[in-house]
Structures are given as structure tokens and as C-alpha cells.
Short mmCIF file of C-alpha atoms in Angstrom, two decimals:
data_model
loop_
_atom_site.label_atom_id
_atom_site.label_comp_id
_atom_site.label_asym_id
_atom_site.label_seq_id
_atom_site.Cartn_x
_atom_site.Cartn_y
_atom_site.Cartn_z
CA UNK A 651 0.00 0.00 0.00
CA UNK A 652 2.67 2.75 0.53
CA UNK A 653 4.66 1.85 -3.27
CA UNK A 654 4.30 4.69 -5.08
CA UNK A 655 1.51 3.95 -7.95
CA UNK A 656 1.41 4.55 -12.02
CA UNK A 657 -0.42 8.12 -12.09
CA UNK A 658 -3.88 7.36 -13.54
CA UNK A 659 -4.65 9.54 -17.36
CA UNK A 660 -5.69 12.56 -16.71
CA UNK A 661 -8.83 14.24 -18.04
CA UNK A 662 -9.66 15.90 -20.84
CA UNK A 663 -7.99 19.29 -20.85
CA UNK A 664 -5.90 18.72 -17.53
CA UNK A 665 -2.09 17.42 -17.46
CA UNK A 666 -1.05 15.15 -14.77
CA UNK A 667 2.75 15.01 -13.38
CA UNK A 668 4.68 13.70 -10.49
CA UNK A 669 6.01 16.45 -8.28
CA UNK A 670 7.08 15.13 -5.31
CA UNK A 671 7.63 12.03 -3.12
CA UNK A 672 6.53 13.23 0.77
CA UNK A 673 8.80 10.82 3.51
CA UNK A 674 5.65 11.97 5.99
CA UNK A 675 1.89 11.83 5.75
CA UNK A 676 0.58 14.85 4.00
CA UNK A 677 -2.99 16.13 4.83
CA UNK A 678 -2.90 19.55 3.28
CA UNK A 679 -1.29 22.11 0.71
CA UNK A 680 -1.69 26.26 1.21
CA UNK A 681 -0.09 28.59 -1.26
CA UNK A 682 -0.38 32.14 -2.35
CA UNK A 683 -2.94 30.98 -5.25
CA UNK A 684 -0.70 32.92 -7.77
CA UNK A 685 1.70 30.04 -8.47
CA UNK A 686 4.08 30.47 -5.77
CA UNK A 687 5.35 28.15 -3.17
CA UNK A 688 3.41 25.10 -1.93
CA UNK A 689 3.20 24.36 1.68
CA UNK A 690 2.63 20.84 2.54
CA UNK A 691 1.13 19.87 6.13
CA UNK A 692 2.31 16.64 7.83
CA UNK A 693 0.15 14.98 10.04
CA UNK A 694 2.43 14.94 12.72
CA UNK A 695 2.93 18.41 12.43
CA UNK A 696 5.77 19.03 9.98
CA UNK A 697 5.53 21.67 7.50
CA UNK A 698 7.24 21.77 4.16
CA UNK A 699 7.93 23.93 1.40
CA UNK A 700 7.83 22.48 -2.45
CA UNK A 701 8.93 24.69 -5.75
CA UNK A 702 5.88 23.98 -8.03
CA UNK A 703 8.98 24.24 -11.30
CA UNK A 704 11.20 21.69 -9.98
CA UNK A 705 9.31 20.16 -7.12
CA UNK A 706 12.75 21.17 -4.51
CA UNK A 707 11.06 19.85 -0.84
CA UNK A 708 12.43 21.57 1.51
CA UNK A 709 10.90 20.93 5.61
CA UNK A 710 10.69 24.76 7.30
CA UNK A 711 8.84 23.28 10.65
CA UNK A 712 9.15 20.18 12.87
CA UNK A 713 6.48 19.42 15.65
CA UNK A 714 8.99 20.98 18.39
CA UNK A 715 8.57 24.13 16.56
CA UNK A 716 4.74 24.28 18.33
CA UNK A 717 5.65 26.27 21.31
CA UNK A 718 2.97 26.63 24.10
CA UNK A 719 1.48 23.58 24.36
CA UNK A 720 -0.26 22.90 27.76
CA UNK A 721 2.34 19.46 27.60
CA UNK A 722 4.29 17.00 25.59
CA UNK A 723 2.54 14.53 23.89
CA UNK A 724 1.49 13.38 20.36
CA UNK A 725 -0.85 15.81 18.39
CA UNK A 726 -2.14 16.36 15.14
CA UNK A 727 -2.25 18.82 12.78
CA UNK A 728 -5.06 18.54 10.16
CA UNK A 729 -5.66 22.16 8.74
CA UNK A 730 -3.53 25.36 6.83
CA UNK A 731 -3.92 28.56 5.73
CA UNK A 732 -1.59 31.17 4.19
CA UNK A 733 -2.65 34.54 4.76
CA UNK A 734 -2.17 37.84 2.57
CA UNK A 735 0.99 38.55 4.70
CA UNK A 736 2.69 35.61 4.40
CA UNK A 737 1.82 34.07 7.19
CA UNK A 738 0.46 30.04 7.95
CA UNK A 739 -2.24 29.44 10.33
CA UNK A 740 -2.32 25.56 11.39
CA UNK A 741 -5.33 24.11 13.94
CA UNK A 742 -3.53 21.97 16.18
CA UNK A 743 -5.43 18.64 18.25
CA UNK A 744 -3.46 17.36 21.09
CA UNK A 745 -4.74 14.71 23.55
CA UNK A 746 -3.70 15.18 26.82
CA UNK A 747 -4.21 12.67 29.81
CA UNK A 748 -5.91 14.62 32.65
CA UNK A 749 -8.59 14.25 35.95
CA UNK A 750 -11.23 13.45 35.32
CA UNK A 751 -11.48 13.33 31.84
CA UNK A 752 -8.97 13.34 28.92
CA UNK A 753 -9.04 16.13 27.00
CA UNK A 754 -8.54 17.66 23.68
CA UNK A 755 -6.46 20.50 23.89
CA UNK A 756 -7.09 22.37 20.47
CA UNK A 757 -5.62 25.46 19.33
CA UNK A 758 -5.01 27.37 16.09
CA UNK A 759 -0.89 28.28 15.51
CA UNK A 760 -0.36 31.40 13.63
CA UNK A 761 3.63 31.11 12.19
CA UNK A 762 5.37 34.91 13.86
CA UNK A 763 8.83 35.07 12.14
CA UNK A 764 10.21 34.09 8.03
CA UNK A 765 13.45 32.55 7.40
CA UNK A 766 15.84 33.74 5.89
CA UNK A 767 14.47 32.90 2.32
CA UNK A 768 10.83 34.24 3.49
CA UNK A 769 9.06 31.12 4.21
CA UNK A 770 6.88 31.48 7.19
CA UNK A 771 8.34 29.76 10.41
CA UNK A 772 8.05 29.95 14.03
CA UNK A 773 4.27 29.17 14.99
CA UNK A 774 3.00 30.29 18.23
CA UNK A 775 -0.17 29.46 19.59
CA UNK A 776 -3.31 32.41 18.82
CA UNK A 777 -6.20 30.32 20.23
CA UNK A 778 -6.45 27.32 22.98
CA UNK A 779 -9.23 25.98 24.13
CA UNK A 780 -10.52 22.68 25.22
CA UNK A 781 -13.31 19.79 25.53
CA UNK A 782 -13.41 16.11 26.35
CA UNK A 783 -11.69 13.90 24.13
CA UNK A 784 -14.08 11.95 21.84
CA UNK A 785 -15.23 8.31 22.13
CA UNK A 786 -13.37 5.21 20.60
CA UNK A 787 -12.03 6.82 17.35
CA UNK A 788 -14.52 9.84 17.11
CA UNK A 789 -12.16 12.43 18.11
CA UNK A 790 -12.29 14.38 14.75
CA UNK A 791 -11.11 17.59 16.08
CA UNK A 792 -10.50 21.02 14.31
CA UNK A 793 -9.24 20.33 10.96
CA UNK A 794 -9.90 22.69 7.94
CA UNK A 795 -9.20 26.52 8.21
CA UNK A 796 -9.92 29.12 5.21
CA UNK A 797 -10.51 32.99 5.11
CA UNK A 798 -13.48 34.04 3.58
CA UNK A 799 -13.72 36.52 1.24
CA UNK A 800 -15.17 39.21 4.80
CA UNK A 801 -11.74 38.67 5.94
CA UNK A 802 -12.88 36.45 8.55
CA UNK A 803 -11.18 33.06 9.35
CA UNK A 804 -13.42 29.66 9.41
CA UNK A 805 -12.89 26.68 11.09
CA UNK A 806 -14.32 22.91 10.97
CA UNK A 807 -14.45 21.52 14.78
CA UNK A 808 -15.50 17.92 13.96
CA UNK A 809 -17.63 15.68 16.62
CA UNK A 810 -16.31 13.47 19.20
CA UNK A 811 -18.72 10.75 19.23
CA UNK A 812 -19.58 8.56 15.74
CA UNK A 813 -23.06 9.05 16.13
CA UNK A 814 -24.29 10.97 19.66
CA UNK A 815 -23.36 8.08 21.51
CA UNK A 816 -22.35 8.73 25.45
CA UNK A 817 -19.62 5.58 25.70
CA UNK A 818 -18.46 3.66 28.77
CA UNK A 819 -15.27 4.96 29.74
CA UNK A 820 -15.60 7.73 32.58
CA UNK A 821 -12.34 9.34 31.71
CA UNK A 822 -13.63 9.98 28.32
CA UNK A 823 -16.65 12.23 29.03
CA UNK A 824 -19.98 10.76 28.30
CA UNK A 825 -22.21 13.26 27.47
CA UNK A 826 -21.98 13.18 23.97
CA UNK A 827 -21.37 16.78 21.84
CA UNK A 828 -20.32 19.75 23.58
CA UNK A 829 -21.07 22.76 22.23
CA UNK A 830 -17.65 23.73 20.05
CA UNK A 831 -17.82 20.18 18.15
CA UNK A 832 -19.95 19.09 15.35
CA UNK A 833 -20.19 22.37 14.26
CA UNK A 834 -18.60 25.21 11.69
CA UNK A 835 -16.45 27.90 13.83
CA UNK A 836 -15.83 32.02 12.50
CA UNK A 837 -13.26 33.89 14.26
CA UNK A 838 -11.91 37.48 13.67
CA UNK A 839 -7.94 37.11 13.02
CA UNK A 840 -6.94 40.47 14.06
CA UNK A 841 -8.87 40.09 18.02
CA UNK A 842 -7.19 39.65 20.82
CA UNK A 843 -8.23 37.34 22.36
CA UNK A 844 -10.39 35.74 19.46
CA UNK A 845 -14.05 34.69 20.60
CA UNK A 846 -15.28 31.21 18.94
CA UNK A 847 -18.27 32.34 17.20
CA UNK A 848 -20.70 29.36 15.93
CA UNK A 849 -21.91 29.44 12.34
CA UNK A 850 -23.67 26.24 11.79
CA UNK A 851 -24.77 23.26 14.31
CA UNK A 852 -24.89 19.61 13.85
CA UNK A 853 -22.32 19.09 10.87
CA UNK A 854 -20.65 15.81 11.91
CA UNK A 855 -17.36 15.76 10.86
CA UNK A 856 -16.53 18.83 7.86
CA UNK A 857 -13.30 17.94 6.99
CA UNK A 858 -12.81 20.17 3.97
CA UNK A 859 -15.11 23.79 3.11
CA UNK A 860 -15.42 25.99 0.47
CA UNK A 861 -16.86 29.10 -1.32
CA UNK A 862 -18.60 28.42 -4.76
CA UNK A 863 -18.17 31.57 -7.35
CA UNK A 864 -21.13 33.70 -5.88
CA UNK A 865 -20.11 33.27 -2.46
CA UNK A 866 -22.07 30.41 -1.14
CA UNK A 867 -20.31 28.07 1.13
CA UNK A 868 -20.17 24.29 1.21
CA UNK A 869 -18.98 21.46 3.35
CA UNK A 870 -18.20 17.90 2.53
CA UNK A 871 -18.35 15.83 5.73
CA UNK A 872 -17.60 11.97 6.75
CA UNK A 873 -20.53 9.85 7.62
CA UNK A 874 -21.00 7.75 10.79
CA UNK A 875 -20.57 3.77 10.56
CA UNK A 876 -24.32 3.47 10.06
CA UNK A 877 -24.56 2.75 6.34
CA UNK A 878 -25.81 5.91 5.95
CA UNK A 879 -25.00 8.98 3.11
CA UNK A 880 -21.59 11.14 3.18
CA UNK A 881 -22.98 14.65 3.17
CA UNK A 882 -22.42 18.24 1.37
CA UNK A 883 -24.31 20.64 3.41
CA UNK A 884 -24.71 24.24 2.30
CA UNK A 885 -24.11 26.80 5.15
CA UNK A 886 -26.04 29.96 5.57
CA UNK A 887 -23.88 31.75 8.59
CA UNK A 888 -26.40 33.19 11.02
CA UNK A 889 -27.42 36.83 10.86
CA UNK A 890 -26.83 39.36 14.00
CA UNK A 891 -29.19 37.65 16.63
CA UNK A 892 -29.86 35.00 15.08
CA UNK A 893 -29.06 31.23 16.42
CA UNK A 894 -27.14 29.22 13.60
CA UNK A 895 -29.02 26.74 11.96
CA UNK A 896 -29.08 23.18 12.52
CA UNK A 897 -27.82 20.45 9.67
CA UNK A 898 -28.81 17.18 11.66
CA UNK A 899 -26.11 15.64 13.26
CA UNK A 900 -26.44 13.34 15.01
CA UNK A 901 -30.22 12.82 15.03
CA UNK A 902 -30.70 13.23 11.37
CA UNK A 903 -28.50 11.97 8.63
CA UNK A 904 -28.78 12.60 4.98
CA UNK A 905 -32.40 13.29 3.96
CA UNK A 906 -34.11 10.12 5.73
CA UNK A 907 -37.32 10.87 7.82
CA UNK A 908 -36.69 13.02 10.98
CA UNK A 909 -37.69 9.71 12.76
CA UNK A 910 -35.62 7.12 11.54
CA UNK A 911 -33.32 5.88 14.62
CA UNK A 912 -29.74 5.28 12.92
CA UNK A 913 -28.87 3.68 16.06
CA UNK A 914 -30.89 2.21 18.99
CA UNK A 915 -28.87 5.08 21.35
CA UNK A 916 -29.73 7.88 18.88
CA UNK A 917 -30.34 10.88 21.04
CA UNK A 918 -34.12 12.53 21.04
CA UNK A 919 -33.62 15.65 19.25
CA UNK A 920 -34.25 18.69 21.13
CA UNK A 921 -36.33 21.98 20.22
CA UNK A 922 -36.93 23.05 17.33
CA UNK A 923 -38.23 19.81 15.53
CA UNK A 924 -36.42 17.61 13.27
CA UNK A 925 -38.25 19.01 10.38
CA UNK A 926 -36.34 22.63 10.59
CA UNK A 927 -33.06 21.15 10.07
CA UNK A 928 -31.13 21.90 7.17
CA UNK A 929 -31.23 18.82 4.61
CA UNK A 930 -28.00 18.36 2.95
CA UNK A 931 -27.19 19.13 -0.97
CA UNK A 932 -28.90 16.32 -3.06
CA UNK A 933 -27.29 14.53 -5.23
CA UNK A 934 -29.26 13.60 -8.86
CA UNK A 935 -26.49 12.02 -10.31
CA UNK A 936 -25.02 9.78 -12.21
CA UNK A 937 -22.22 9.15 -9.79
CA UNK A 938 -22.00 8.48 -5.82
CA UNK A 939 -25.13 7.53 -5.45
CA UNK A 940 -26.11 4.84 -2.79
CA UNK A 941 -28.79 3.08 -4.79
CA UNK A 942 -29.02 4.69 -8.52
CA UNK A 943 -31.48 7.24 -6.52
CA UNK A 944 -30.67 10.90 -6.01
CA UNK A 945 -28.53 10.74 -2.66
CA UNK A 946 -28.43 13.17 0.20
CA UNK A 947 -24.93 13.64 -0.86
CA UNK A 948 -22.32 10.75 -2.12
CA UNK A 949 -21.78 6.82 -1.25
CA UNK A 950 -21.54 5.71 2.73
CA UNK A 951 -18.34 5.08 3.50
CA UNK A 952 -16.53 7.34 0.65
CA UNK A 953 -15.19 9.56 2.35
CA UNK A 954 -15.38 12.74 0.51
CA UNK A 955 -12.19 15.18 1.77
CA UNK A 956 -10.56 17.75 -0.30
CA UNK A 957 -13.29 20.32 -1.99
CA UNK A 958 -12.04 23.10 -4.88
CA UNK A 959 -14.13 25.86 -6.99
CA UNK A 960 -13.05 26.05 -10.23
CA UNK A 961 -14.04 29.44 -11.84
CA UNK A 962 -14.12 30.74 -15.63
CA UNK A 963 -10.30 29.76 -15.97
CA UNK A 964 -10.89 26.27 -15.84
CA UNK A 965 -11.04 23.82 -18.98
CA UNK A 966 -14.88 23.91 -20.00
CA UNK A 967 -15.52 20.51 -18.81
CA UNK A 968 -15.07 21.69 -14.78
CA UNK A 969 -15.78 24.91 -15.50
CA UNK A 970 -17.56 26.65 -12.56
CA UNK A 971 -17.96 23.65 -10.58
CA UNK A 972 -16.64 21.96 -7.19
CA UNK A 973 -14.50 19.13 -7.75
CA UNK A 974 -13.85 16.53 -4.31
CA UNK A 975 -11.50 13.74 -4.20
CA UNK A 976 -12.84 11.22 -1.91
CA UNK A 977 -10.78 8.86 0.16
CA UNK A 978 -12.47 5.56 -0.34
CA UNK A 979 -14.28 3.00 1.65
CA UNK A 980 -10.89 1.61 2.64
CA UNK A 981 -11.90 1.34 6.48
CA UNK A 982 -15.28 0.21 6.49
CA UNK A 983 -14.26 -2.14 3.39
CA UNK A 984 -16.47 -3.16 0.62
CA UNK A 985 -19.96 -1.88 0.76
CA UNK A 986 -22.85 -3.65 -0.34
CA UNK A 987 -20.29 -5.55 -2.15
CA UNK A 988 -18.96 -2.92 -3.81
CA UNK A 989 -16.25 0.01 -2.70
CA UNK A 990 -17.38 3.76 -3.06
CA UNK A 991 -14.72 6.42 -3.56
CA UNK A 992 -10.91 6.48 -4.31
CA UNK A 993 -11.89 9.03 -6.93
CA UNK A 994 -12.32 12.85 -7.93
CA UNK A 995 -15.65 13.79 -8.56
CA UNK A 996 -17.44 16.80 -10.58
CA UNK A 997 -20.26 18.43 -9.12
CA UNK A 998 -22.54 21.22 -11.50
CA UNK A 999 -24.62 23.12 -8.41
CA UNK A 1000 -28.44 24.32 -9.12
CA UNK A 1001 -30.18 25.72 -6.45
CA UNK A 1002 -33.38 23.82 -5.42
CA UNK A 1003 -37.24 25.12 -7.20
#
């Protein structure tokens, strides 16, 4: 599984090259969008920096680099940003053994210093904060991190349970979401101290956002191990008093009746009713659908991740349209005899009559 594979053809008005062979797990790329640099995101929280021309890798951060941090210990990183000075922001996920509960400790590093060929180094921490660490594997944590076009920064702060569930284990908090997970975060980058400010409720696990040409934004989230769909919800960010609405999670999933129990410990939804949540982009086709119906979005189990607008200078085929590369099935295996994903898919929007 980790030989390096033939590159597949590439599509009709695209060109498709090797540019370089990572010795760490990469989980994102930020750039200037004008064809400079690359940064490439490790996992394990090293950063590097790749010539697009000649594909030079060069690593400009190591995981000591993280300053701050309430203690040693393994962490993640799972989102970057460049912003128009230069600068990388990188949410941060570190699970720290504590009484009672383990915790998350979560922050968002903003690099403070450039080397001495101007790549962005030195990241100190700009927000901390904190909640129970999630059940079994659920921990998803912050992960993506964009500016919109207000100048405001976004944030994805995934669930910590699959599916609502409260768990067994004590020390890992049993009372299911708290209210900074599941949900879409906006922050102001130039306050300090920045204030959490939720967007949208009940979006399980958005591992990748983003703005379609008029504005509109979009999330493509992972879908609990109920064989249910992998959603693309469309956010509408509250206005001035008003609460932010409410996609689902984890009473509702795709757009099945508000009473269908996924699981026999699916929570009772609270106020308002299930009918005012938000249902999820649907999905008419022909690809990643779950049974050659329209879908509310893709496949179970495919695991759509990265999400890209392509505007006007795009080849005509993609033109104004999201493309999303989906992971694959590979850890809930086959499906229905059949494995969803390992692909790139086009997506043409249309707003619903």
C-alpha cells in the first residue's frame, strides 16, 4: 500500500505530473494561489515547502517548533492557511491525559517570524481551548481553516462521538457533543483574544469547506458507521441575533425521515423539531449515489475530503464547478459488495425550485 503507484490519465484538458515524493503523511497544501510556493502539512505536524517548477522539498517546521502547548505529547495537525501577509495558520489537536477526563487541547498556531528565504516559520499558539476527548475513534477535532472573502477566518471543529453516543469509559466524558464540536467555527484574526463564534450546528465531521463563485459556502463531511450517506451541506452563517441553523447531526443523517433511529442510542432531538433542520445538498447524479437514486450527498463510506471551486479559468468541462477527491471506503471495506470512492468527482450546483 505505501509503493508509489502509475499516475492514472488525466482528463480531458488537464495534465497530470509527479512532483514530489513526501517521507511523511501529508494532509494539506496552502499557497499564495498565484503560483508560488506550496506548503505541505504533515500529520504529525511538519511543514514543508515544495517549488511547483522543480518540485525542490524543503521541511521549514518540525512538531517541536509548536511552542505553548499545555504538555508533551502526540498531536495532530489537520488544517492550513496562508494569509495575505505571508503568514500560515495551522489548527492543532493534542490529547492530553488529565482528571477526570482526557481532554482535547485544540488550538489554532499562527507562524510569527520568516526565514531567511521568506518562508513562514516559528508558529505560536493564537487560540487554545478545550473539551473532552471523543469516544473510541470519534475524536475528529479542528481540521480545515480558510478565510473568507469578509476577511474572517473559518474553522471545521468535527464531533467526538460517531453518532451521539455517550460511551463507557468515565475518563472519556460521556455526554456526547459539547457545544464547540460538530459544528462550523468564524473567528476574527486580528482580536485579541479571538471569541469562537458558531456558524452552523450539527455538521458531523466537515473535513474540507469551500466558497462556490457567488459566495455560497459548502462542506463535505464523513458519515458515521451506520450505512448511511456522506454529506455536502450548504451553510447559511447566522445573521446578527440570530441562532445558527441546525444540519442534523447526530439525530438526522442525509435526507431520511426526521424519525428514523440510525442507532438504537440515537439521542431525542431537542427543540426546534427535526423538520427545521437543514437537509444536505442532493445529489441527482449519475455518480456516488447509494442506490441509482438521487442521494443526500455521495456513497456511505466514501469519504469525501478535499473540496475546490473552479471558476471561468478552468477547462470547460469543470468549468464553474466543485471538484472533491474522496478517500475511499478503505476502512469500512467493501460496501454492499462494492467500494465507493478512491476518486475525484465533478459536481454542477443548481439551487433547489
Amino acid at each position: 500500500a505505501g509503493d508509489y503507484q502509475l499516475l492514472p490519465a488525466a482528463p480531458a484538458g488537464f495534465a497530470v505530473r509527479e512532483l514530489v515524493r513526501l517521507n511523511e503523511f501529508g494532509v494539506r497544501l496552502a499557497s499564495d494561489g498565484k503560483g508560488g510556493p506550496l506548503y505541505v502539512l504533515g500529520q504529525a505536524g511538519g511543514v514543508w515547502v515544495v517549488d511547483p517548477k522543480s518540485g525542490n522539498l524543503k521541511q521549514i517546521i518540525w512538531p517541536k517548533d509548536f511552542v505553548g502547548r499545555k504538555r508533551p505529547g502526540d498531536f495532530q495537525t489537520l488544517g492550513i492557511v496562508r494569509d495575505a501577509e505571508g503568514r500560515l495558520w495551522i489548527t492543532v489537536n493534542q490529547r492530553v491525559t488529565a482528571e477526570p477526563e482526557v481532554m482535547n487541547e485544540c488550538a489554532i498556531y499562527r507562524t510569527s517570524a520568516f526565514d531567511a528565504e521568506g518562508h513562514p516559520i516559528a508558529p505560536k499558539p493564537w487560540l487554545q481551548t478545550n473539551y473532552p476527548w471523543g469516544i473510541g475513534p470519534y475524536n475528529h477535532g479542528l481540521s480545515d481553516i480558510r478565510f473568507g472573502a469578509d476577511g474572517l477566518l473559518y474553522v471545521s471543529s468535527g464531533s467526538r462521538t460517531d453518532a451521539g453516543e455517550t460511551g463507557t469509559l468515565p475518563n472519556l466524558g460521556k455526554m456526547g457533543e459539547v457545544d464547540t464540536t460538530a459544528v462550523m467555527w468564524r473567528l476574527d484574526p486580528k482580536a485579541t483574544p479571538p471569541q469562537i463564534e458558531i456558524i452552523a450546528r450539527g455538521i458531523r465531521n466537515a473535513y474540507s469547506f469551500a466558497w462556490d463563485g457567488a459566495g455560497n459556502l459548502f462542506t463535505v463531511s464523513n458519515g458515521p458507521d451506520a450505512h448511511a450517506p456522506e454529506e455536502m451541506d450548504a451553510i447559511v452563517p447566522p445573521k446578527p441575533g440570530e441562532a445558527p441553523k441546525h444540519h442534523g447531526f447526530p439525530y438526522q443523517f442525509g435526507d431520511a425521515p426526521a424519525d428514523k433511529k440510525w442507532y438504537a442510542h440515537t439521542p431525542v432531538p431537542p427543540p426546534p423539531a427535526a423538520t427545521n433542520y437543514v437537509l444536505p445538498v442532493l445529489n441527482l447524479g449519475p455518480a456516488a449515489l447509494m442506490s441509482g437514486e438521487p442521494t443526500s450527498t455521495f456513497n456511505a463510506h466514501s469519504s469525501p475530503t478535499g473540496l475546490l471551486w473552479l471558476g471561468n479559468d478552468w477547462p470547460e468541462s469543470v468549468r464553474n464547478r466543485f471538484l472533491v477527491g474522496r478517500l475511499g471506503s478503505f476502512l469500512a471495506g467493501p460496501v454492499d459488495g462494492e467500494e465507493h470512492g478512491f476518486d475525484v468527482l465533478s459536481m454542477q450546483m443548481a439551487r433547489r425550485a
